[in-house]
Structures are given as structure tokens and as C-alpha cells.
Coordinates of C-alpha atoms in Angstrom, one line a residue:
X840 CA 0.0 0.0 0.0
X841 CA 0.9 3.6 -0.1
X842 CA 3.4 5.0 2.3
X843 CA 3.8 8.1 4.5
X844 CA 6.4 10.9 4.3
X845 CA 8.0 10.8 7.7
X846 CA 10.9 12.9 8.8
X847 CA 13.1 12.1 11.8
X848 CA 16.2 14.2 12.3
X849 CA 16.7 14.7 8.6
X850 CA 15.7 11.3 7.4
X851 CA 13.0 11.4 4.7
X852 CA 11.1 8.9 2.6
X853 CA 8.6 10.2 0.0
X854 CA 5.5 8.8 -1.6
X855 CA 2.7 11.0 -3.0
X856 CA -1.1 11.0 -2.7
X857 CA -1.5 9.2 0.6
X858 CA -4.9 10.3 1.9
X859 CA -7.2 8.4 -0.5
X860 CA -6.3 5.0 1.0
X861 CA -7.3 6.1 4.5
X862 CA -10.5 7.7 3.3
X863 CA -11.2 4.5 1.4
X864 CA -10.8 2.5 4.6
X865 CA -13.1 4.8 6.5
X866 CA -15.7 4.6 3.7
X867 CA -15.5 0.9 3.4
X868 CA -16.0 0.3 7.1
X869 CA -18.7 3.0 7.8
X870 CA -20.6 3.0 4.5
X871 CA -19.5 0.1 2.3
X872 CA -19.3 -3.7 2.5
X873 CA -17.4 -3.6 5.8
X874 CA -20.1 -1.8 7.7
X875 CA -21.9 -3.6 10.6
X876 CA -19.5 -6.5 10.6
X877 CA -17.9 -5.9 14.0
X878 CA -21.3 -5.6 15.6
X879 CA -22.8 -8.6 13.9
X880 CA -19.8 -10.8 14.7
X881 CA -19.6 -9.7 18.3
X882 CA -23.4 -10.3 18.8
X883 CA -23.0 -13.8 17.4
X884 CA -20.1 -14.5 19.6
X885 CA -21.5 -13.2 22.9
X886 CA -24.9 -14.7 22.3
X887 CA -23.1 -18.1 21.9
X888 CA -20.6 -17.9 24.7
X889 CA -22.0 -15.4 27.1
X890 CA -19.7 -14.2 29.9
X891 CA -16.1 -15.5 29.9
X892 CA -14.4 -15.5 33.3
X893 CA -10.8 -16.6 33.2
X894 CA -10.4 -20.2 34.3
X895 CA -13.7 -21.4 32.9
X896 CA -14.2 -23.9 30.1
X897 CA -16.5 -21.4 28.5
X898 CA -13.7 -18.9 28.0
X899 CA -11.3 -21.6 26.6
X900 CA -14.0 -22.7 24.2
X901 CA -14.4 -19.1 23.1
X902 CA -10.7 -18.7 22.6
X903 CA -10.5 -21.9 20.5
X904 CA -13.5 -20.7 18.4
X905 CA -11.7 -17.4 17.7
X906 CA -8.5 -19.1 16.8
X907 CA -10.3 -21.3 14.3
X908 CA -12.0 -18.2 12.8
X909 CA -8.7 -16.3 12.4
X910 CA -7.0 -19.3 10.9
X911 CA -9.8 -19.7 8.4
X912 CA -8.9 -16.3 6.9
X913 CA -5.8 -17.9 5.5
X914 CA -3.6 -14.9 5.5
X915 CA -2.7 -14.6 9.2
X916 CA -0.1 -16.4 11.3
X917 CA -2.1 -17.5 14.3
X918 CA -1.0 -19.0 17.6
X919 CA -1.8 -19.0 21.3
X920 CA 0.4 -18.4 24.3
X921 CA -0.4 -20.1 27.6
X922 CA 0.0 -18.8 31.1
X923 CA -0.8 -20.1 34.6
X924 CA -2.4 -18.4 37.5
X925 CA -4.1 -18.9 40.8
X926 CA -7.8 -19.2 40.0
X927 CA -10.9 -18.1 41.9
X928 CA -14.6 -19.3 41.7
X929 CA -17.7 -17.5 42.8
X930 CA -20.1 -20.2 44.0
X931 CA -23.5 -19.7 45.7
X932 CA -24.0 -16.3 47.3
X933 CA -26.7 -14.2 48.9
X934 CA -27.2 -11.2 51.3
X935 CA -30.2 -10.3 53.3
X936 CA -31.1 -7.3 55.4
X937 CA -32.7 -8.9 58.5
X938 CA -33.2 -5.8 60.7
X939 CA -34.9 -3.4 61.0
X940 CA -36.7 -5.1 58.0
X941 CA -36.3 -8.1 55.9
X942 CA -35.0 -7.4 52.4
X943 CA -33.0 -9.3 49.8
X944 CA -29.8 -7.5 48.9
X945 CA -28.6 -8.1 45.4
X946 CA -24.9 -8.6 45.6
X947 CA -21.8 -9.9 43.8
X948 CA -18.7 -11.3 45.6
X949 CA -15.5 -9.5 44.7
X950 CA -12.8 -11.3 42.8
X951 CA -10.2 -13.0 45.1
X952 CA -12.5 -12.7 48.2
X953 CA -12.7 -15.5 50.7
X954 CA -16.1 -16.9 51.6
X955 CA -18.1 -16.8 54.8
X956 CA -17.9 -20.5 55.8
X957 CA -14.6 -20.2 57.8
X958 CA -16.2 -17.7 60.2
X959 CA -19.7 -19.2 60.2
X960 CA -21.4 -21.2 63.0
X961 CA -24.4 -21.9 60.7
X962 CA -25.1 -25.1 58.7
X963 CA -25.4 -23.1 55.5
X964 CA -22.0 -21.3 56.0
X965 CA -23.5 -17.9 56.4
X966 CA -22.6 -15.2 58.9
X967 CA -24.9 -12.6 60.5
X968 CA -23.9 -9.4 62.2
X969 CA -24.8 -5.8 62.9
X970 CA -23.4 -3.2 60.5
X971 CA -21.7 0.1 60.7
X972 CA -22.1 2.3 57.6
X973 CA -19.4 4.7 56.6
X974 CA -18.8 7.1 53.7
X975 CA -15.0 7.2 53.8
X976 CA -11.9 5.6 55.2
X977 CA -11.5 8.6 57.5
X978 CA -14.8 7.8 59.0
X979 CA -13.8 4.1 59.3
X980 CA -10.6 5.2 61.1
X981 CA -12.5 7.4 63.6
X982 CA -14.7 4.5 64.6
X983 CA -11.6 2.3 65.1
X984 CA -11.6 -1.2 66.7
X985 CA -14.0 -0.2 69.4
X986 CA -16.7 0.7 66.9
X987 CA -16.1 -1.9 64.3
X988 CA -14.9 -5.2 65.9
X989 CA -17.3 -8.1 65.2
X990 CA -19.4 -6.1 62.8
X991 CA -20.0 -5.9 59.0
X992 CA -18.6 -2.6 57.5
X993 CA -20.9 -1.1 54.8
X994 CA -19.1 1.4 52.6
X995 CA -21.5 4.0 51.1
X996 CA -18.8 6.1 49.5
X997 CA -19.8 8.8 47.1
X998 CA -19.0 8.3 43.4
X999 CA -16.2 10.8 42.6
X1000 CA -15.1 9.2 39.4
X1001 CA -14.0 5.6 38.9
X1002 CA -10.3 6.2 39.5
X1003 CA -11.0 7.8 42.9
X1004 CA -13.9 5.6 44.2
X1005 CA -12.6 2.2 43.1
X1006 CA -10.2 2.2 46.1
X1007 CA -13.1 1.3 48.3
X1008 CA -13.7 -1.8 46.3
X1009 CA -10.0 -2.8 46.1
X1010 CA -8.9 -1.9 49.6
X1011 CA -12.1 -1.8 51.7
X1012 CA -12.0 -5.3 53.0
X1013 CA -8.4 -5.0 54.2
X1014 CA -8.9 -1.7 55.8
X1015 CA -12.0 -3.0 57.7
X1016 CA -10.3 -6.2 58.7
X1017 CA -7.6 -4.3 60.6
X1018 CA -10.3 -3.1 63.0
X1019 CA -11.9 -6.5 63.5
X1020 CA -14.7 -6.4 61.0
X1021 CA -16.2 -9.7 59.9
X1022 CA -17.1 -8.7 56.3
X1023 CA -17.2 -5.7 54.0
X1024 CA -20.1 -4.6 51.8
X1025 CA -19.1 -2.0 49.2
X1026 CA -21.4 0.3 47.3
X1027 CA -21.0 -0.5 43.6
X1028 CA -18.5 1.8 41.8
X1029 CA -20.9 3.4 39.3
X1030 CA -22.5 6.8 38.8
X1031 CA -25.9 5.3 37.9
X1032 CA -27.8 2.3 39.1
X1033 CA -31.1 0.6 38.7
X1034 CA -30.7 -2.0 41.4
X1035 CA -27.8 -3.8 39.9
X1036 CA -24.5 -4.6 41.7
X1037 CA -21.1 -4.2 39.9
X1038 CA -18.4 -6.7 40.7
X1039 CA -14.6 -6.4 40.3
X1040 CA -11.3 -7.3 41.9
X1041 CA -10.4 -6.6 45.5
X1042 CA -6.9 -7.1 47.0
X1043 CA -5.9 -8.3 50.4
X1044 CA -2.9 -6.5 51.9
X1045 CA 0.1 -8.9 52.2
X1046 CA 0.5 -10.3 55.7
X1047 CA -3.1 -9.3 56.7
X1048 CA -3.9 -11.5 59.8
X1049 CA -7.5 -12.1 58.9
X1050 CA -9.0 -12.0 55.4
X1051 CA -12.7 -11.2 55.5
X1052 CA -15.4 -11.6 52.8
X1053 CA -16.0 -8.7 50.5
X1054 CA -18.9 -8.1 48.1
X1055 CA -20.5 -5.2 46.2
X1056 CA -24.1 -4.2 46.8
X1057 CA -26.3 -1.8 44.9
X1058 CA -26.1 2.0 45.2
X1059 CA -29.7 2.0 46.3
X1060 CA -29.2 -0.5 49.1
X1061 CA -26.0 1.2 50.4
X1062 CA -28.0 4.4 50.6
X1063 CA -30.9 2.7 52.3
X1064 CA -28.7 1.2 55.0
X1065 CA -26.9 4.5 55.5
X1066 CA -30.2 6.3 56.1
X1067 CA -31.4 3.7 58.6
X1068 CA -28.0 3.8 60.4
X1069 CA -28.0 7.5 60.7
X1070 CA -31.4 7.4 62.3
X1071 CA -29.9 5.3 65.1
X1072 CA -31.7 2.1 64.1
X1073 CA -29.9 -1.3 64.1
X1074 CA -28.8 -2.5 60.6
X1075 CA -28.2 -6.2 60.6
X1076 CA -27.3 -8.4 57.6
X1077 CA -27.0 -12.1 56.9
X1078 CA -24.3 -12.9 54.3
X1079 CA -23.5 -16.2 52.6
X1080 CA -20.6 -16.4 50.2
X1081 CA -19.1 -19.7 49.0
X1082 CA -16.4 -18.2 46.8
X1083 CA -12.7 -19.0 47.1
X1084 CA -9.6 -20.4 45.4
X1085 CA -9.9 -22.7 42.4
X1086 CA -6.3 -23.7 42.5
X1087 CA -3.8 -23.3 39.7
X1088 CA -5.4 -22.8 36.3
X1089 CA -4.3 -22.0 32.8
X1090 CA -5.5 -19.7 29.9
X1091 CA -4.2 -18.4 26.6
X1092 CA -3.6 -15.2 24.8
X1093 CA -4.4 -15.2 21.0
X1094 CA -1.7 -13.7 18.7
X1095 CA -2.4 -13.2 15.0
X1096 CA 0.0 -11.6 12.6
X1097 CA -0.7 -9.8 9.3
X1098 CA 2.8 -10.2 8.2
X1099 CA 4.6 -7.1 6.8
X1100 CA 5.9 -7.1 3.2
X1101 CA 9.2 -5.3 3.9
X1102 CA 9.9 -5.2 7.7
X1103 CA 8.0 -8.2 9.1
X1104 CA 10.1 -8.2 12.3
X1105 CA 8.8 -4.7 13.2
X1106 CA 5.3 -4.5 14.7
X1107 CA 2.3 -2.3 15.2
X1108 CA 0.0 -4.0 17.8
X1109 CA -3.8 -3.7 18.0
X1110 CA -5.4 -5.4 21.0
X1111 CA -8.2 -5.9 23.5
X1112 CA -9.0 -8.6 26.1
X1113 CA -11.3 -11.5 25.4
X1114 CA -12.1 -12.5 29.0
X1115 CA -14.8 -10.8 31.0
X1116 CA -16.5 -11.0 34.4
X1117 CA -19.1 -13.7 35.0
X1118 CA -22.0 -11.4 34.7
X1119 CA -23.7 -10.0 31.6
X1120 CA -22.2 -11.0 28.3
X1121 CA -19.0 -9.0 28.4
X1122 CA -20.2 -7.3 25.2
X1123 CA -18.8 -3.9 26.2
X1124 CA -15.9 -5.0 28.5
X1125 CA -14.2 -6.0 26.5
X1126 CA -15.9 -7.8 23.7
X1127 CA -16.3 -4.6 21.8
X1128 CA -12.7 -3.6 22.0
X1129 CA -11.5 -7.1 21.1
X1130 CA -13.8 -7.4 18.1
X1131 CA -13.1 -3.9 16.8
X1132 CA -9.4 -4.6 16.9
X1133 CA -9.9 -8.0 15.2
X1134 CA -12.2 -6.5 12.6
X1135 CA -9.6 -3.8 11.7
X1136 CA -7.2 -6.6 10.7
X1137 CA -9.9 -8.3 8.7
X1138 CA -10.7 -5.1 7.0
X1139 CA -7.2 -4.7 5.7
X1140 CA -7.3 -8.2 4.4
X1141 CA -10.7 -7.7 2.7
X1142 CA -9.4 -4.5 1.0
X1143 CA -6.2 -6.2 -0.1
X1144 CA -3.9 -3.9 1.8
X1145 CA -0.7 -5.5 3.0
X1146 CA 1.4 -3.3 5.4
X1147 CA 5.2 -2.9 5.2
X1148 CA 5.5 -3.8 8.9
X1149 CA 3.6 -6.6 10.6
X1150 CA 0.3 -5.7 12.2
X1151 CA -0.2 -7.9 15.2
X1152 CA -3.5 -8.6 16.8
X1153 CA -3.4 -9.7 20.4
X1154 CA -6.5 -10.8 22.3
X1155 CA -5.4 -11.0 25.9
X1156 CA -7.0 -13.3 28.5
X1157 CA -7.2 -12.8 32.3
X1158 CA -7.3 -9.0 32.2
X1159 CA -10.1 -8.8 34.7
X1160 CA -8.1 -10.8 37.3
X1161 CA -5.1 -8.7 37.4
X1162 CA -3.8 -8.2 33.8
X1163 CA -2.7 -11.8 33.8
X1164 CA -2.4 -12.3 30.1
X1165 CA -1.0 -8.8 29.5
X1166 CA 1.8 -9.2 32.1
X1167 CA 2.6 -12.7 30.8
X1168 CA 2.9 -11.4 27.3
X1169 CA 5.2 -8.6 28.4
X1170 CA 7.5 -10.9 30.4
X1171 CA 7.7 -13.3 27.5
X1172 CA 8.5 -10.8 24.8
X1173 CA 9.9 -7.6 26.4
X1174 CA 13.6 -8.4 25.6
X1175 CA 12.7 -9.5 22.1
X1176 CA 10.2 -6.8 21.0
X1177 CA 10.8 -3.6 23.0
X1178 CA 12.8 -2.0 20.3
X1179 CA 10.7 -3.4 17.4
X1180 CA 7.2 -2.2 18.3
X1181 CA 6.2 1.2 16.8
X1182 CA 2.9 1.5 18.7
X1183 CA 0.4 -0.5 20.7
X1184 CA -3.3 0.5 20.6
X1185 CA -5.8 -1.1 22.9
X1186 CA -9.5 -0.5 23.4
X1187 CA -10.8 -1.3 26.9
X1188 CA -12.9 1.7 27.8
X1189 CA -15.9 1.2 25.5
X1190 CA -16.5 1.2 21.8
X1191 CA -18.8 4.1 21.6
X1192 CA -18.2 7.0 19.1
X1193 CA -14.4 7.3 18.9
X1194 CA -12.9 10.8 19.6
X1195 CA -9.2 10.0 19.6
X1196 CA -6.7 8.0 21.6
X1197 CA -4.2 8.4 24.4
X1198 CA -0.5 8.2 23.7
X1199 CA 2.5 7.7 26.0
X1200 CA 6.1 8.8 25.4
X1201 CA 7.8 12.2 24.8
X1202 CA 6.4 15.3 23.1
X1203 CA 8.3 14.2 20.0
X1204 CA 6.3 10.9 20.1
X1205 CA 3.0 12.6 20.5
X1206 CA 3.7 15.3 17.9
X1207 CA 4.5 12.6 15.4
X1208 CA 1.5 10.5 16.3
X1209 CA -0.8 13.4 16.1
X1210 CA -0.2 13.5 12.3
X1211 CA -1.6 9.9 12.1
X1212 CA -4.6 10.8 14.3
X1213 CA -5.4 13.7 11.9
X1214 CA -6.2 11.1 9.3
X1215 CA -9.3 10.3 11.4
X1216 CA -10.7 13.8 11.0
X1217 CA -13.6 12.4 8.9
X1218 CA -14.9 10.4 11.9
X1219 CA -14.0 13.1 14.5
X1220 CA -11.3 11.0 16.2
X1221 CA -8.3 13.3 16.3
X1222 CA -8.0 14.0 20.0
X1223 CA -4.7 13.0 21.6
X1224 CA -4.5 12.7 25.4
X1225 CA -1.0 12.2 26.9
X1226 CA -1.3 9.1 29.1
X1227 CA -0.1 5.5 29.5
X1228 CA -3.7 4.1 29.4
X1229 CA -4.4 0.6 28.1
X1230 CA -4.4 -1.9 30.9
X1231 CA -2.9 -4.8 29.1
X1232 CA -0.2 -2.7 27.5
X1233 CA 0.7 0.0 30.0
X1234 CA 3.7 -2.0 31.2
X1235 CA 5.3 -1.7 27.8
X1236 CA 5.6 2.1 28.3
X1237 CA 8.2 1.2 30.9
X1238 CA 10.3 -0.2 28.1
X1239 CA 9.9 2.9 26.0
X1240 CA 7.2 1.5 23.7
X1241 CA 4.5 4.1 22.8
X1242 CA 1.1 2.8 23.9
X1243 CA -2.4 4.2 23.6
X1244 CA -6.1 3.5 24.5
X1245 CA -9.0 4.2 22.1
X1246 CA -11.1 7.1 23.6
X1247 CA -14.8 6.9 22.9
X1248 CA -18.0 8.7 23.9
X1249 CA -21.7 8.1 23.4
X1250 CA -23.2 11.3 22.1
X1251 CA -25.6 13.0 24.6
X1252 CA -24.3 10.9 27.5
X1253 CA -21.8 11.8 30.3
X1254 CA -18.1 10.9 30.0
X1255 CA -18.5 8.0 32.5
X1256 CA -21.4 6.4 30.7
X1257 CA -19.2 3.3 30.4
X1258 CA -19.5 2.7 34.1
X1259 CA -23.2 2.5 34.0
X1260 CA -22.8 -1.1 32.7
X1261 CA -19.2 -1.9 33.8
X1262 CA -18.8 -5.4 35.5
X1263 CA -22.6 -5.8 35.9
X1264 CA -25.5 -7.8 34.4
X1265 CA -26.1 -4.7 32.3
X1266 CA -23.0 -5.4 30.1
X1267 CA -25.1 -6.9 27.3
X1268 CA -25.1 -6.6 23.6
X1269 CA -27.8 -4.0 24.0
X1270 CA -25.2 -1.5 25.0
X1271 CA -23.5 -1.6 21.6
X1272 CA -24.3 0.5 18.5
X1273 CA -23.3 -0.8 15.0
X1274 CA -22.3 2.6 13.6
X1275 CA -20.2 3.5 16.6
X1276 CA -18.4 0.2 16.4
X1277 CA -17.7 0.8 12.7
X1278 CA -16.0 4.0 13.5
X1279 CA -13.9 2.3 16.1
X1280 CA -12.9 -0.3 13.5
X1281 CA -11.9 2.5 11.1
X1282 CA -9.8 4.1 13.8
X1283 CA -7.9 0.9 14.5
X1284 CA -7.4 0.2 10.8
X1285 CA -6.2 3.6 9.8
X1286 CA -3.8 4.1 12.7
X1287 CA -2.3 0.6 12.4
X1288 CA -1.8 0.8 8.6
X1289 CA -0.4 4.3 8.7
X1290 CA 2.2 3.4 11.4
X1291 CA 3.0 0.1 9.7
X1292 CA 3.8 1.8 6.4
X1293 CA 5.9 4.6 8.0
X1294 CA 9.5 4.9 7.1
X1295 CA 10.6 4.5 10.7
X1296 CA 9.1 3.5 14.0
X1297 CA 7.5 6.2 16.1
X1298 CA 10.1 8.2 18.0
X1299 CA 10.6 7.2 21.6
X1300 CA 12.1 9.7 23.9
X1301 CA 11.7 10.2 27.6
X1302 CA 8.1 10.6 28.8
X1303 CA 7.5 14.3 29.3
X1304 CA 10.4 15.4 27.2
X1305 CA 9.9 18.3 24.9
X1306 CA 10.3 18.0 21.1
X1307 CA 13.9 18.1 20.1
X1308 CA 15.3 17.3 23.6
X1309 CA 16.1 13.8 22.5
X1310 CA 17.5 14.8 19.2
X1311 CA 14.4 13.8 17.3
X1312 CA 12.3 16.0 15.1
X1313 CA 8.6 15.7 15.9
X1314 CA 7.1 16.8 12.6
X1315 CA 5.7 13.9 10.7
X1316 CA 4.6 15.2 7.4
X1317 CA 1.7 13.5 5.6
X1318 CA 1.4 14.3 2.0

């Protein structure tokens, strides 16, 4: 295919009339024969396999299915890479408010949590205790051991953005355990709720004397219990969780290469994660990202466009349980690939309407990369945000590889619309929109082809460095 004019410190390679191929890609995906394919393929996939928690046979069957599909295309080099991990299983679970009234509490155990049986004196393995309800860790600390020992801590933290509020989910059980709590119930980390709990990982502090059960409850029930508690009435809960370790398990990352015609050893990586939580369908997190990345490679094949560098599709497994596949891939390939990857682009924050991407690296990196993003002006996706986002690939930034995450937004909805559905039963195919997914596919395809056909890899440089400080010019010229 056509190439870019790219200038680094005086080096120049010239080809003319570049823009048409990228416009053709966008038109093919959004208006032509490629439109609607990502949505259709994702719907077929999630309707067949449903949720895909790492460690389950369902996920492994889904991985095998995708490997077969990719191999059937005939032009990709496809393989899987296995990794081992300590598994976790959910089991039967329930929560009930028993005083001052009886009410079922929808809940979801948090990943890595212990169950209730070890501390139970009931035949069914449940525990029952009075509750204290707090809005912050500061309030928890003020109550101390005297106010918390032997009780269930309910966190009714306000939503102040996912990055701020998620600490109550990840750290809440450990913080409560230090004061003698017997369990922790955490308000779901979401800005909007219709009676649905949102799960996720929690982490026990190393060396914690007692690990206590942890689960998420709905926003509505956290607020209900807080209102009752503030009136001075007793809040009492019965909790049953049979979750726990599943022993050592194994899963696989999928790697598929569209081999480059001139520099096959150099890579542009497009990726997402194929596992999900065990609720909903995982259509948004991260089925959409995985399938848009995959469809971008299929689009280039369908259009007969072969890149100069290899475009590598990676579908990671185990992201939801601690970036398992992403970290395994990095450890396996960092020495071999750190100086051969031009850019890694992930989508794991929704496939709504694309508005741009993040980009790590120096100002020189970002200035060069902005020229590529400008090719996405027809779909309004030219915004560049300096960041090392992209959970499975962030670690590569430590090795100097530029990484980015696709930025998307649903028109007319708030910026955190994604977290309405995140890790909940609401993460169903209904969330997705075919036209939005098409534009995400176009973004992946244009960015990956432009970088794969560039004369040189994206400039590295120290993160935060100004253009020119590392001896690299930052003006990529697209003609």
C-alpha cells in the first residue's frame, strides 16, 4: 500500500497521494461492504458464549473458536500463548437485610474474596452481624476497633469518578479487617444504578492477619442502610458467600500476525481482552474492544492492503483478574520486542463513538503520532491525550514503547457512561451500537496501517520530554 512521508532528524522517505487509501478504509467500514460486521460478529459471539471468566471452560471454548475463525482467513499467522495463575470461583452467594426489616440485597462477591464459611457457625455457611455504615476511610478510622470489631462494614462512598472511588472496592476489606470487621459490603462503583451490583477485583494486603469476605451491593441498598443507620436504628445483615480459590489454572492469549511485506520483524500491535467477568455478556468490557481490533485486521485483508510492517492482533486473557495475560505477554516478549514495536493500541474503555486515543512517550512521540490521528478527522477522532492508558499494554511504556487506548464517547451521554454497565449484568449486547463500532474499527485500521507503512518507528524519547530534547524532530509530514 501507499506510504507516509516521515521525517526524523533529517531522514525522509517520500510517496505521494496518501490520503485516499485512508479515506477508502473509513468509507469501506462506515458506508461500504465492511459496515456492521464488527457488531454482527460480536453479537453472534457473545450470544453463543456469554460471559467469559478466566479459568472457565467457556472462555477456553471461546478462545478456541476465535483461533479457528482467524485461521480460516488464510492470510494470518495465528498461535496462542499459555500462562498459569491462581484461580478463583464464585459459588453460591446471597445477602439479606434482617433488621430493621427483611429485604433481599442483590450482591456480587468480589474477585479474590474469601467466603463466609470459615467464620460461620451456621449449617449453610452464612454469617450474621450488625453493621456500621461509613462514607470514607477517614470515618472508618475514627470508629476504630471499638466501633467496628465483630461487625460488618458497609461502605457508602460517594462516586467521585471511577479512579477515585474504586479504592473502596479494592482496599475496603483489608482496611475493615484491621479493625476486626467480619465482612465488608461495598457500594458498587458506578455513577448510575437501577438496582444492579457491579463486581470487580479486591486485593488483600500482604500479611493481613485475617482475610474477610467482600462483596459489592447496589447503590440503592447502600444508601438505604446508611439512612437507617444515621437514624440510630440497628442495621443487621446475613451474608452467605461460598467463593474461594480454584487452584492453579491456565488460559491463553491469542496472537495473529498480518505479516509485513518489507519489515516483518517490526510491529504495530492492536489489541483488547477476550475474557470478562461472569455477569452479563462481556459485550462492552471488552468484547467490543477485542472485536473492533480484530475487525480492523480483517478489514485490511478484505481490502487487499498489505502493510510494510507486521500488524499484530493480540487478544489477551485474564485482564479482569489482574492483567494476567498482558503481564505474561510482556514478560515473555519484552527483551525480544521492546525496540521493534512502533505503537500498541488497545480498546478497553468502551467502543462508543471514537474521539481519539491516548499516547505515551515524549512530546516528540505525540507530535509525530498526532499526524496519524489527523487522518481520522472524517470520523471526528483526532484528540490525543498524553497518558499510558491501556491496561494490558501500560507495562510496555516502561520499556519505551509508545502505547495508547482508544477514547470513545456516546453522544448525549456523560463521560463516565461506560461505568453505568461496567462489571454488571447490564453489560449486554444492547449497550453496543453498530455505527459506533464501525468508526472504532476504522480508527484501528487507519492508525495501524499508517504506522505500519511509515519509514521509521515512532520516536521514543523520555516521557514528558519536549520536542527536540532527545535529538528527534517531531514533525511527521503527511502528503
